[in-house]
Amino acid sequence: MTPDRAAPPRARYAPSPSGALHLGNLRTALVAWLHCRLQGGVFIVRIDDLDTPRVRPGAEAAILADLRWLGLDWDEGPDVGGPAGPYRQSERLELYGQALEQLRRAGELFPCRCSRSMLAAISAPHGPAPIYPGSCRKSSDWQPRDGRIPSWRWRVPASRLDIVDGVLGPQQWNLPIQIGDVVLRRADGFIAYHLATAVDEVTMAITQVLRGADLLPSTPVQLALIRRLGGPGPRYWHVPLMRNAAGSRLAKRDGSAGLGACRAAGFSAAEVVGRLLASLALTATGQAISAADALDSISLSALDRALFAAGSGSGTPPQP
């Protein structure tokens, strides 16, 4: 699909079926849905199930059921179809292969045999992941060794990316210095998250992405790939993570943080929605409100202000 900026916005929520959604995941879904619906946009659910060893049986069905229980709906998705399908990444491998071949033919990929342990050895103890040092940049040996294929790395362009995030404000990255060459196909044959996401944003004509702030570091690589593959790139909103009473971010492994515990305690969907919106000061504490009623009572400008205040502390949300 080719993006049409005159058309309604196209937004997506892309959960991984590796377990039940926690309340932080659900808050992001709710806010992404509200933000899209308040603009008269098309809301899409995409299942990011490429990392098959982490996929849990029944998780996708449970995720969709939880979203519907909250009162959310979608125009395109794995269970309703749509013009940009399929909507499971595991069913889109041909598209990713085509993108890889395009980059390979252009001479932008190179085989890399550096393991994670090798790269970790050059980084400071307990420090951030190191920038790839370019050890295999001149290699052209694509043949397997000892039964293992190399990973495929992308030579990132020598350029700078600037965006205005709807929550965090201006963001700038120097790709070679701050990001470095990135793996697009792993040595185990799996397509990397960055490539799959970029291909999906382009082919699904996604114009806006609202997701957790923990995914901000993924943005420069994905946006650079999107533009390389012919897309203009979406606008981004990276929302603050929801945390528990101890201040720790919620995780799927914490089973008590999901809807199962809420339902077991007798909470209604409206009470859960109210709690999620109250955490962003969009409703009063203790107020119960359905997703549909929230759509009628919260304006787009109020939602943008609340997200910006939560992420930046104060001020006026940046304009498109």
PDB file of C-alpha atoms in Angstrom:
ATOM      1  CA  MET A   1       0.000   0.000   0.000  1.00  0.00           C
ATOM      2  CA  THR A   2       1.148   3.564  -0.722  1.00  0.00           C
ATOM      3  CA  PRO A   3       0.629   6.124   2.057  1.00  0.00           C
ATOM      4  CA  ASP A   4      -1.862   8.893   1.188  1.00  0.00           C
ATOM      5  CA  ARG A   5      -1.459  11.851   3.499  1.00  0.00           C
ATOM      6  CA  ALA A   6      -4.926  13.106   2.509  1.00  0.00           C
ATOM      7  CA  ALA A   7      -6.473   9.866   3.762  1.00  0.00           C
ATOM      8  CA  PRO A   8      -7.447   9.259   7.412  1.00  0.00           C
ATOM      9  CA  PRO A   9      -4.553   8.452   9.774  1.00  0.00           C
ATOM     10  CA  ARG A  10      -3.564   4.802  10.031  1.00  0.00           C
ATOM     11  CA  ALA A  11      -2.400   3.681  13.466  1.00  0.00           C
ATOM     12  CA  ARG A  12      -1.432   0.266  14.758  1.00  0.00           C
ATOM     13  CA  TYR A  13      -1.072  -1.623  18.005  1.00  0.00           C
ATOM     14  CA  ALA A  14       1.388  -4.496  17.687  1.00  0.00           C
ATOM     15  CA  PRO A  15       1.542  -6.817  20.708  1.00  0.00           C
ATOM     16  CA  SER A  16       3.805  -9.841  20.944  1.00  0.00           C
ATOM     17  CA  PRO A  17       1.988 -13.081  21.882  1.00  0.00           C
ATOM     18  CA  SER A  18       4.570 -14.038  24.474  1.00  0.00           C
ATOM     19  CA  GLY A  19       2.152 -13.867  27.379  1.00  0.00           C
ATOM     20  CA  ALA A  20      -0.810 -11.991  28.811  1.00  0.00           C
ATOM     21  CA  LEU A  21      -0.879  -8.216  28.454  1.00  0.00           C
ATOM     22  CA  HIS A  22      -0.142  -6.309  31.645  1.00  0.00           C
ATOM     23  CA  LEU A  23      -1.870  -3.040  32.534  1.00  0.00           C
ATOM     24  CA  GLY A  24       0.941  -0.996  30.990  1.00  0.00           C
ATOM     25  CA  ASN A  25       0.469  -2.755  27.651  1.00  0.00           C
ATOM     26  CA  LEU A  26      -3.270  -2.226  27.931  1.00  0.00           C
ATOM     27  CA  ARG A  27      -2.898   1.461  28.741  1.00  0.00           C
ATOM     28  CA  THR A  28      -0.780   1.914  25.619  1.00  0.00           C
ATOM     29  CA  ALA A  29      -3.391   0.079  23.542  1.00  0.00           C
ATOM     30  CA  LEU A  30      -6.196   2.184  25.016  1.00  0.00           C
ATOM     31  CA  VAL A  31      -4.373   5.463  24.417  1.00  0.00           C
ATOM     32  CA  ALA A  32      -3.350   4.448  20.882  1.00  0.00           C
ATOM     33  CA  TRP A  33      -6.990   3.551  20.146  1.00  0.00           C
ATOM     34  CA  LEU A  34      -8.315   6.815  21.585  1.00  0.00           C
ATOM     35  CA  HIS A  35      -5.717   8.872  19.732  1.00  0.00           C
ATOM     36  CA  CYS A  36      -6.576   7.211  16.437  1.00  0.00           C
ATOM     37  CA  ARG A  37     -10.354   7.257  16.856  1.00  0.00           C
ATOM     38  CA  LEU A  38     -10.369  10.932  17.887  1.00  0.00           C
ATOM     39  CA  GLN A  39      -8.814  11.690  14.486  1.00  0.00           C
ATOM     40  CA  GLY A  40     -11.282   9.513  12.592  1.00  0.00           C
ATOM     41  CA  GLY A  41      -8.435   7.149  11.764  1.00  0.00           C
ATOM     42  CA  VAL A  42      -8.078   3.492  10.859  1.00  0.00           C
ATOM     43  CA  PHE A  43      -6.971   1.356  13.819  1.00  0.00           C
ATOM     44  CA  ILE A  44      -4.992  -1.810  13.085  1.00  0.00           C
ATOM     45  CA  VAL A  45      -3.955  -4.710  15.298  1.00  0.00           C
ATOM     46  CA  ARG A  46      -0.819  -6.515  14.114  1.00  0.00           C
ATOM     47  CA  ILE A  47       0.602  -9.552  15.898  1.00  0.00           C
ATOM     48  CA  ASP A  48       4.392  -9.394  16.223  1.00  0.00           C
ATOM     49  CA  ASP A  49       5.071 -13.124  16.455  1.00  0.00           C
ATOM     50  CA  LEU A  50       8.398 -13.434  14.610  1.00  0.00           C
ATOM     51  CA  ASP A  51      10.306 -14.631  17.670  1.00  0.00           C
ATOM     52  CA  THR A  52       8.603 -18.020  17.624  1.00  0.00           C
ATOM     53  CA  PRO A  53      10.485 -19.540  20.604  1.00  0.00           C
ATOM     54  CA  ARG A  54       8.841 -16.887  22.804  1.00  0.00           C
ATOM     55  CA  VAL A  55       5.322 -17.307  21.393  1.00  0.00           C
ATOM     56  CA  ARG A  56       2.957 -18.956  23.867  1.00  0.00           C
ATOM     57  CA  PRO A  57       0.004 -21.062  22.695  1.00  0.00           C
ATOM     58  CA  GLY A  58      -3.259 -19.225  23.171  1.00  0.00           C
ATOM     59  CA  ALA A  59      -1.608 -15.867  23.849  1.00  0.00           C
ATOM     60  CA  GLU A  60      -2.864 -14.202  20.666  1.00  0.00           C
ATOM     61  CA  ALA A  61      -6.484 -15.169  21.340  1.00  0.00           C
ATOM     62  CA  ALA A  62      -6.153 -13.991  24.943  1.00  0.00           C
ATOM     63  CA  ILE A  63      -4.699 -10.639  23.837  1.00  0.00           C
ATOM     64  CA  LEU A  64      -7.525  -9.986  21.391  1.00  0.00           C
ATOM     65  CA  ALA A  65     -10.089 -11.012  24.010  1.00  0.00           C
ATOM     66  CA  ASP A  66      -8.562  -8.642  26.586  1.00  0.00           C
ATOM     67  CA  LEU A  67      -8.615  -5.723  24.150  1.00  0.00           C
ATOM     68  CA  ARG A  68     -12.255  -6.380  23.299  1.00  0.00           C
ATOM     69  CA  TRP A  69     -13.175  -6.760  26.977  1.00  0.00           C
ATOM     70  CA  LEU A  70     -11.837  -3.250  27.535  1.00  0.00           C
ATOM     71  CA  GLY A  71     -14.109  -2.006  24.759  1.00  0.00           C
ATOM     72  CA  LEU A  72     -11.544  -1.527  22.001  1.00  0.00           C
ATOM     73  CA  ASP A  73     -12.210  -2.402  18.373  1.00  0.00           C
ATOM     74  CA  TRP A  74     -10.129  -2.380  15.195  1.00  0.00           C
ATOM     75  CA  ASP A  75     -10.693  -1.988  11.480  1.00  0.00           C
ATOM     76  CA  GLU A  76      -7.967  -4.381  10.325  1.00  0.00           C
ATOM     77  CA  GLY A  77      -6.343  -7.287  12.111  1.00  0.00           C
ATOM     78  CA  PRO A  78      -5.676 -11.021  12.191  1.00  0.00           C
ATOM     79  CA  ASP A  79      -9.256 -11.882  13.064  1.00  0.00           C
ATOM     80  CA  VAL A  80     -11.045  -9.358  10.843  1.00  0.00           C
ATOM     81  CA  GLY A  81      -8.770  -9.202   7.799  1.00  0.00           C
ATOM     82  CA  GLY A  82      -8.155  -6.096   5.729  1.00  0.00           C
ATOM     83  CA  PRO A  83      -6.414  -4.788   2.597  1.00  0.00           C
ATOM     84  CA  ALA A  84      -2.911  -4.752   4.099  1.00  0.00           C
ATOM     85  CA  GLY A  85      -2.901  -8.310   5.460  1.00  0.00           C
ATOM     86  CA  PRO A  86      -1.801 -10.733   6.579  1.00  0.00           C
ATOM     87  CA  TYR A  87      -1.637  -9.232  10.059  1.00  0.00           C
ATOM     88  CA  ARG A  88       0.700 -11.745  11.708  1.00  0.00           C
ATOM     89  CA  GLN A  89       4.398 -11.170  11.112  1.00  0.00           C
ATOM     90  CA  SER A  90       4.958 -14.927  10.879  1.00  0.00           C
ATOM     91  CA  GLU A  91       2.800 -14.836   7.721  1.00  0.00           C
ATOM     92  CA  ARG A  92       4.701 -11.924   6.137  1.00  0.00           C
ATOM     93  CA  LEU A  93       8.109 -13.577   5.680  1.00  0.00           C
ATOM     94  CA  GLU A  94       8.018 -13.188   1.895  1.00  0.00           C
ATOM     95  CA  LEU A  95       7.782  -9.419   2.252  1.00  0.00           C
ATOM     96  CA  TYR A  96      10.763  -9.340   4.592  1.00  0.00           C
ATOM     97  CA  GLY A  97      12.767 -11.542   2.230  1.00  0.00           C
ATOM     98  CA  GLN A  98      12.038  -9.155  -0.632  1.00  0.00           C
ATOM     99  CA  ALA A  99      13.280  -6.193   1.406  1.00  0.00           C
ATOM    100  CA  LEU A 100      16.450  -8.061   2.360  1.00  0.00           C
ATOM    101  CA  GLU A 101      17.107  -8.929  -1.275  1.00  0.00           C
ATOM    102  CA  GLN A 102      16.595  -5.312  -2.298  1.00  0.00           C
ATOM    103  CA  LEU A 103      19.177  -4.152   0.231  1.00  0.00           C
ATOM    104  CA  ARG A 104      21.575  -6.977  -0.625  1.00  0.00           C
ATOM    105  CA  ARG A 105      21.477  -6.192  -4.343  1.00  0.00           C
ATOM    106  CA  ALA A 106      22.179  -2.553  -3.531  1.00  0.00           C
ATOM    107  CA  GLY A 107      25.324  -3.617  -1.648  1.00  0.00           C
ATOM    108  CA  GLU A 108      24.029  -2.368   1.680  1.00  0.00           C
ATOM    109  CA  LEU A 109      24.241  -5.691   3.549  1.00  0.00           C
ATOM    110  CA  PHE A 110      27.329  -7.570   4.660  1.00  0.00           C
ATOM    111  CA  PRO A 111      27.817 -10.952   6.361  1.00  0.00           C
ATOM    112  CA  CYS A 112      28.781 -10.713  10.030  1.00  0.00           C
ATOM    113  CA  ARG A 113      30.095 -13.499  12.246  1.00  0.00           C
ATOM    114  CA  CYS A 114      30.459 -11.477  15.450  1.00  0.00           C
ATOM    115  CA  SER A 115      28.633 -13.119  18.331  1.00  0.00           C
ATOM    116  CA  ARG A 116      26.914 -11.272  21.150  1.00  0.00           C
ATOM    117  CA  SER A 117      29.623 -12.439  23.538  1.00  0.00           C
ATOM    118  CA  MET A 118      32.319 -11.022  21.266  1.00  0.00           C
ATOM    119  CA  LEU A 119      30.581  -7.658  21.149  1.00  0.00           C
ATOM    120  CA  ALA A 120      29.881  -7.689  24.879  1.00  0.00           C
ATOM    121  CA  ALA A 121      33.613  -8.205  25.518  1.00  0.00           C
ATOM    122  CA  ILE A 122      34.420  -4.814  23.998  1.00  0.00           C
ATOM    123  CA  SER A 123      31.853  -2.900  26.061  1.00  0.00           C
ATOM    124  CA  ALA A 124      32.270  -1.499  29.544  1.00  0.00           C
ATOM    125  CA  PRO A 125      30.999  -3.808  32.321  1.00  0.00           C
ATOM    126  CA  HIS A 126      27.270  -3.291  32.875  1.00  0.00           C
ATOM    127  CA  GLY A 127      27.304  -0.522  30.274  1.00  0.00           C
ATOM    128  CA  PRO A 128      24.970  -0.059  27.328  1.00  0.00           C
ATOM    129  CA  ALA A 129      25.181  -2.285  24.290  1.00  0.00           C
ATOM    130  CA  PRO A 130      28.251  -1.306  22.263  1.00  0.00           C
ATOM    131  CA  ILE A 131      28.092   0.353  18.873  1.00  0.00           C
ATOM    132  CA  TYR A 132      29.085  -2.249  16.305  1.00  0.00           C
ATOM    133  CA  PRO A 133      32.817  -1.667  15.591  1.00  0.00           C
ATOM    134  CA  GLY A 134      32.642  -2.661  11.925  1.00  0.00           C
ATOM    135  CA  SER A 135      34.708  -5.833  12.329  1.00  0.00           C
ATOM    136  CA  CYS A 136      33.097  -7.601   9.329  1.00  0.00           C
ATOM    137  CA  ARG A 137      32.203  -4.563   7.221  1.00  0.00           C
ATOM    138  CA  LYS A 138      34.562  -5.553   4.406  1.00  0.00           C
ATOM    139  CA  SER A 139      33.570  -9.226   4.403  1.00  0.00           C
ATOM    140  CA  SER A 140      31.887 -10.797   1.385  1.00  0.00           C
ATOM    141  CA  ASP A 141      31.917 -14.400   2.633  1.00  0.00           C
ATOM    142  CA  TRP A 142      28.267 -15.447   2.769  1.00  0.00           C
ATOM    143  CA  GLN A 143      29.009 -19.174   3.009  1.00  0.00           C
ATOM    144  CA  PRO A 144      28.139 -21.178   6.138  1.00  0.00           C
ATOM    145  CA  ARG A 145      30.984 -22.098   8.491  1.00  0.00           C
ATOM    146  CA  ASP A 146      30.780 -25.058  10.831  1.00  0.00           C
ATOM    147  CA  GLY A 147      27.133 -25.399   9.847  1.00  0.00           C
ATOM    148  CA  ARG A 148      26.286 -21.796  10.823  1.00  0.00           C
ATOM    149  CA  ILE A 149      25.270 -19.006   8.504  1.00  0.00           C
ATOM    150  CA  PRO A 150      26.407 -15.432   9.180  1.00  0.00           C
ATOM    151  CA  SER A 151      24.027 -12.748  10.308  1.00  0.00           C
ATOM    152  CA  TRP A 152      23.260 -10.002   7.789  1.00  0.00           C
ATOM    153  CA  ARG A 153      24.065  -6.442   8.842  1.00  0.00           C
ATOM    154  CA  TRP A 154      22.899  -3.236   7.233  1.00  0.00           C
ATOM    155  CA  ARG A 155      25.373  -0.451   6.612  1.00  0.00           C
ATOM    156  CA  VAL A 156      23.477   2.442   8.106  1.00  0.00           C
ATOM    157  CA  PRO A 157      23.624   5.625   6.017  1.00  0.00           C
ATOM    158  CA  ALA A 158      25.998   8.375   7.087  1.00  0.00           C
ATOM    159  CA  SER A 159      23.205  10.713   8.033  1.00  0.00           C
ATOM    160  CA  ARG A 160      21.352  12.295  10.909  1.00  0.00           C
ATOM    161  CA  LEU A 161      17.704  11.777  11.767  1.00  0.00           C
ATOM    162  CA  ASP A 162      15.574  14.443  13.413  1.00  0.00           C
ATOM    163  CA  ILE A 163      11.994  13.962  14.575  1.00  0.00           C
ATOM    164  CA  VAL A 164       9.589  15.718  16.890  1.00  0.00           C
ATOM    165  CA  ASP A 165       8.101  13.086  19.166  1.00  0.00           C
ATOM    166  CA  GLY A 166       4.567  13.911  20.264  1.00  0.00           C
ATOM    167  CA  VAL A 167       5.422  13.095  23.895  1.00  0.00           C
ATOM    168  CA  LEU A 168       9.170  13.584  24.278  1.00  0.00           C
ATOM    169  CA  GLY A 169       9.683  16.498  21.907  1.00  0.00           C
ATOM    170  CA  PRO A 170      12.672  16.913  19.537  1.00  0.00           C
ATOM    171  CA  GLN A 171      14.915  13.857  19.115  1.00  0.00           C
ATOM    172  CA  GLN A 172      18.104  13.658  17.049  1.00  0.00           C
ATOM    173  CA  TRP A 173      20.353  10.742  16.160  1.00  0.00           C
ATOM    174  CA  ASN A 174      23.599  10.481  14.222  1.00  0.00           C
ATOM    175  CA  LEU A 175      23.209   7.019  12.723  1.00  0.00           C
ATOM    176  CA  PRO A 176      26.863   5.907  12.277  1.00  0.00           C
ATOM    177  CA  ILE A 177      28.033   7.356  15.596  1.00  0.00           C
ATOM    178  CA  GLN A 178      25.095   6.619  17.892  1.00  0.00           C
ATOM    179  CA  ILE A 179      23.502   3.573  16.262  1.00  0.00           C
ATOM    180  CA  GLY A 180      25.988   1.737  14.049  1.00  0.00           C
ATOM    181  CA  ASP A 181      25.387  -1.092  11.586  1.00  0.00           C
ATOM    182  CA  VAL A 182      22.464  -3.279  12.641  1.00  0.00           C
ATOM    183  CA  VAL A 183      21.523  -6.927  12.161  1.00  0.00           C
ATOM    184  CA  LEU A 184      18.531  -7.431   9.851  1.00  0.00           C
ATOM    185  CA  ARG A 185      18.701 -11.227   9.644  1.00  0.00           C
ATOM    186  CA  ARG A 186      20.067 -13.118  12.604  1.00  0.00           C
ATOM    187  CA  ALA A 187      22.547 -15.973  12.427  1.00  0.00           C
ATOM    188  CA  ASP A 188      19.755 -18.374  13.406  1.00  0.00           C
ATOM    189  CA  GLY A 189      17.844 -17.332  10.286  1.00  0.00           C
ATOM    190  CA  PHE A 190      15.213 -15.228  12.068  1.00  0.00           C
ATOM    191  CA  ILE A 191      14.295 -11.846  10.593  1.00  0.00           C
ATOM    192  CA  ALA A 192      15.241  -9.053  12.997  1.00  0.00           C
ATOM    193  CA  TYR A 193      12.546  -6.979  14.691  1.00  0.00           C
ATOM    194  CA  HIS A 194      13.765  -3.719  13.123  1.00  0.00           C
ATOM    195  CA  LEU A 195      13.402  -4.917   9.545  1.00  0.00           C
ATOM    196  CA  ALA A 196      10.014  -6.568  10.066  1.00  0.00           C
ATOM    197  CA  THR A 197       8.646  -3.470  11.778  1.00  0.00           C
ATOM    198  CA  ALA A 198       9.945  -1.141   9.062  1.00  0.00           C
ATOM    199  CA  VAL A 199       8.533  -3.284   6.247  1.00  0.00           C
ATOM    200  CA  ASP A 200       5.174  -3.506   8.008  1.00  0.00           C
ATOM    201  CA  GLU A 201       4.939   0.251   8.611  1.00  0.00           C
ATOM    202  CA  VAL A 202       5.583   0.858   4.898  1.00  0.00           C
ATOM    203  CA  THR A 203       3.340  -1.844   3.435  1.00  0.00           C
ATOM    204  CA  MET A 204       0.510  -1.145   5.881  1.00  0.00           C
ATOM    205  CA  ALA A 205       0.825   2.621   5.208  1.00  0.00           C
ATOM    206  CA  ILE A 206       1.116   3.412   8.924  1.00  0.00           C
ATOM    207  CA  THR A 207       1.091   7.168   9.507  1.00  0.00           C
ATOM    208  CA  GLN A 208       1.347   7.249  13.306  1.00  0.00           C
ATOM    209  CA  VAL A 209       2.865   5.040  15.963  1.00  0.00           C
ATOM    210  CA  LEU A 210       2.004   5.409  19.640  1.00  0.00           C
ATOM    211  CA  ARG A 211       4.005   3.003  21.806  1.00  0.00           C
ATOM    212  CA  GLY A 212       5.956   2.730  25.060  1.00  0.00           C
ATOM    213  CA  ALA A 213       8.936   4.978  25.758  1.00  0.00           C
ATOM    214  CA  ASP A 214      11.135   1.886  26.144  1.00  0.00           C
ATOM    215  CA  LEU A 215      10.962   1.511  22.352  1.00  0.00           C
ATOM    216  CA  LEU A 216      12.394   4.965  21.624  1.00  0.00           C
ATOM    217  CA  PRO A 217      15.902   3.505  20.990  1.00  0.00           C
ATOM    218  CA  SER A 218      14.380   1.396  18.191  1.00  0.00           C
ATOM    219  CA  THR A 219      13.058   4.438  16.368  1.00  0.00           C
ATOM    220  CA  PRO A 220      16.141   5.702  14.477  1.00  0.00           C
ATOM    221  CA  VAL A 221      16.917   2.318  12.893  1.00  0.00           C
ATOM    222  CA  GLN A 222      13.297   1.644  12.003  1.00  0.00           C
ATOM    223  CA  LEU A 223      12.715   5.129  10.608  1.00  0.00           C
ATOM    224  CA  ALA A 224      15.935   4.997   8.560  1.00  0.00           C
ATOM    225  CA  LEU A 225      14.840   1.654   7.113  1.00  0.00           C
ATOM    226  CA  ILE A 226      11.323   2.918   6.435  1.00  0.00           C
ATOM    227  CA  ARG A 227      12.693   5.824   4.442  1.00  0.00           C
ATOM    228  CA  ARG A 228      15.168   3.589   2.638  1.00  0.00           C
ATOM    229  CA  LEU A 229      12.289   1.303   1.620  1.00  0.00           C
ATOM    230  CA  GLY A 230      10.307   4.192   0.187  1.00  0.00           C
ATOM    231  CA  GLY A 231       8.062   5.300   3.029  1.00  0.00           C
ATOM    232  CA  PRO A 232       7.863   8.812   4.480  1.00  0.00           C
ATOM    233  CA  GLY A 233       7.777   7.415   7.995  1.00  0.00           C
ATOM    234  CA  PRO A 234       5.060   7.794  10.646  1.00  0.00           C
ATOM    235  CA  ARG A 235       4.796  10.349  13.398  1.00  0.00           C
ATOM    236  CA  TYR A 236       5.749   8.944  16.809  1.00  0.00           C
ATOM    237  CA  TRP A 237       4.402   9.245  20.341  1.00  0.00           C
ATOM    238  CA  HIS A 238       6.483   7.392  22.962  1.00  0.00           C
ATOM    239  CA  VAL A 239       4.380   7.270  26.112  1.00  0.00           C
ATOM    240  CA  PRO A 240       5.734   6.809  29.658  1.00  0.00           C
ATOM    241  CA  LEU A 241       5.737   3.300  31.051  1.00  0.00           C
ATOM    242  CA  MET A 242       3.229   2.356  33.703  1.00  0.00           C
ATOM    243  CA  ARG A 243       4.870   1.323  36.974  1.00  0.00           C
ATOM    244  CA  ASN A 244       3.829  -0.575  40.075  1.00  0.00           C
ATOM    245  CA  ALA A 245       3.658   0.774  43.616  1.00  0.00           C
ATOM    246  CA  ALA A 246       7.375   0.119  44.091  1.00  0.00           C
ATOM    247  CA  GLY A 247       8.241   2.177  41.016  1.00  0.00           C
ATOM    248  CA  SER A 248       9.266  -0.776  38.859  1.00  0.00           C
ATOM    249  CA  ARG A 249       8.021  -1.096  35.293  1.00  0.00           C
ATOM    250  CA  LEU A 250       5.376  -3.745  34.734  1.00  0.00           C
ATOM    251  CA  ALA A 251       6.359  -6.949  32.952  1.00  0.00           C
ATOM    252  CA  LYS A 252       4.466  -9.858  31.411  1.00  0.00           C
ATOM    253  CA  ARG A 253       6.159 -12.258  33.789  1.00  0.00           C
ATOM    254  CA  ASP A 254       4.266 -10.525  36.605  1.00  0.00           C
ATOM    255  CA  GLY A 255       0.988 -12.335  36.167  1.00  0.00           C
ATOM    256  CA  SER A 256      -0.780 -10.248  38.797  1.00  0.00           C
ATOM    257  CA  ALA A 257      -0.402  -7.154  36.608  1.00  0.00           C
ATOM    258  CA  GLY A 258      -2.920  -8.256  33.947  1.00  0.00           C
ATOM    259  CA  LEU A 259      -6.661  -8.275  33.436  1.00  0.00           C
ATOM    260  CA  GLY A 260      -7.039 -11.748  34.928  1.00  0.00           C
ATOM    261  CA  ALA A 261      -6.327 -10.407  38.393  1.00  0.00           C
ATOM    262  CA  CYS A 262      -8.612  -7.398  37.814  1.00  0.00           C
ATOM    263  CA  ARG A 263     -11.521  -9.579  36.748  1.00  0.00           C
ATOM    264  CA  ALA A 264     -10.897 -12.006  39.611  1.00  0.00           C
ATOM    265  CA  ALA A 265     -11.101  -9.054  42.013  1.00  0.00           C
ATOM    266  CA  GLY A 266     -14.469  -8.067  40.530  1.00  0.00           C
ATOM    267  CA  PHE A 267     -13.424  -4.984  38.584  1.00  0.00           C
ATOM    268  CA  SER A 268     -15.541  -4.035  35.587  1.00  0.00           C
ATOM    269  CA  ALA A 269     -14.092  -2.945  32.258  1.00  0.00           C
ATOM    270  CA  ALA A 270     -15.183   0.635  32.977  1.00  0.00           C
ATOM    271  CA  GLU A 271     -13.338   0.600  36.307  1.00  0.00           C
ATOM    272  CA  VAL A 272     -10.147  -0.663  34.646  1.00  0.00           C
ATOM    273  CA  VAL A 273     -10.395   1.911  31.846  1.00  0.00           C
ATOM    274  CA  GLY A 274     -10.928   4.619  34.450  1.00  0.00           C
ATOM    275  CA  ARG A 275      -7.863   3.502  36.376  1.00  0.00           C
ATOM    276  CA  LEU A 276      -5.723   3.486  33.230  1.00  0.00           C
ATOM    277  CA  LEU A 277      -6.865   6.965  32.200  1.00  0.00           C
ATOM    278  CA  ALA A 278      -6.537   8.334  35.743  1.00  0.00           C
ATOM    279  CA  SER A 279      -2.846   7.317  35.690  1.00  0.00           C
ATOM    280  CA  LEU A 280      -2.443   9.975  32.966  1.00  0.00           C
ATOM    281  CA  ALA A 281      -4.684  12.507  34.768  1.00  0.00           C
ATOM    282  CA  LEU A 282      -7.340  12.163  32.064  1.00  0.00           C
ATOM    283  CA  THR A 283     -10.042  11.136  34.534  1.00  0.00           C
ATOM    284  CA  ALA A 284     -10.556  11.515  38.239  1.00  0.00           C
ATOM    285  CA  THR A 285      -9.120   8.859  40.522  1.00  0.00           C
ATOM    286  CA  GLY A 286     -11.729   6.188  41.127  1.00  0.00           C
ATOM    287  CA  GLN A 287     -13.899   7.222  38.197  1.00  0.00           C
ATOM    288  CA  ALA A 288     -15.350   4.387  36.122  1.00  0.00           C
ATOM    289  CA  ILE A 289     -15.718   5.156  32.429  1.00  0.00           C
ATOM    290  CA  SER A 290     -16.143   2.956  29.379  1.00  0.00           C
ATOM    291  CA  ALA A 291     -13.835   3.243  26.386  1.00  0.00           C
ATOM    292  CA  ALA A 292     -16.764   4.502  24.297  1.00  0.00           C
ATOM    293  CA  ASP A 293     -17.637   7.191  26.847  1.00  0.00           C
ATOM    294  CA  ALA A 294     -13.974   8.209  27.077  1.00  0.00           C
ATOM    295  CA  LEU A 295     -14.014   8.716  23.322  1.00  0.00           C
ATOM    296  CA  ASP A 296     -16.964  11.104  23.743  1.00  0.00           C
ATOM    297  CA  SER A 297     -15.608  13.003  26.749  1.00  0.00           C
ATOM    298  CA  ILE A 298     -11.867  13.382  26.038  1.00  0.00           C
ATOM    299  CA  SER A 299     -10.676  15.674  23.255  1.00  0.00           C
ATOM    300  CA  LEU A 300      -7.638  15.047  21.087  1.00  0.00           C
ATOM    301  CA  SER A 301      -5.957  18.182  22.417  1.00  0.00           C
ATOM    302  CA  ALA A 302      -6.557  17.095  26.017  1.00  0.00           C
ATOM    303  CA  LEU A 303      -5.113  13.666  25.269  1.00  0.00           C
ATOM    304  CA  ASP A 304      -2.037  15.175  23.605  1.00  0.00           C
ATOM    305  CA  ARG A 305      -1.507  17.544  26.529  1.00  0.00           C
ATOM    306  CA  ALA A 306      -1.804  14.715  29.052  1.00  0.00           C
ATOM    307  CA  LEU A 307       0.685  12.535  27.185  1.00  0.00           C
ATOM    308  CA  PHE A 308       3.149  15.384  26.787  1.00  0.00           C
ATOM    309  CA  ALA A 309       2.840  16.351  30.445  1.00  0.00           C
ATOM    310  CA  ALA A 310       3.403  12.747  31.528  1.00  0.00           C
ATOM    311  CA  GLY A 311       6.484  12.412  29.347  1.00  0.00           C
ATOM    312  CA  SER A 312       8.007  15.857  29.614  1.00  0.00           C
ATOM    313  CA  GLY A 313       6.569  17.330  32.780  1.00  0.00           C
ATOM    314  CA  SER A 314       4.977  20.508  31.446  1.00  0.00           C
ATOM    315  CA  GLY A 315       4.485  22.680  28.409  1.00  0.00           C
ATOM    316  CA  THR A 316       2.508  22.462  25.211  1.00  0.00           C
ATOM    317  CA  PRO A 317       2.559  19.379  22.976  1.00  0.00           C
ATOM    318  CA  PRO A 318       4.591  19.853  19.786  1.00  0.00           C
ATOM    319  CA  GLN A 319       2.575  20.372  16.616  1.00  0.00           C
ATOM    320  CA  PRO A 320       2.850  18.195  13.483  1.00  0.00           C
TER     321      PRO A 320
END
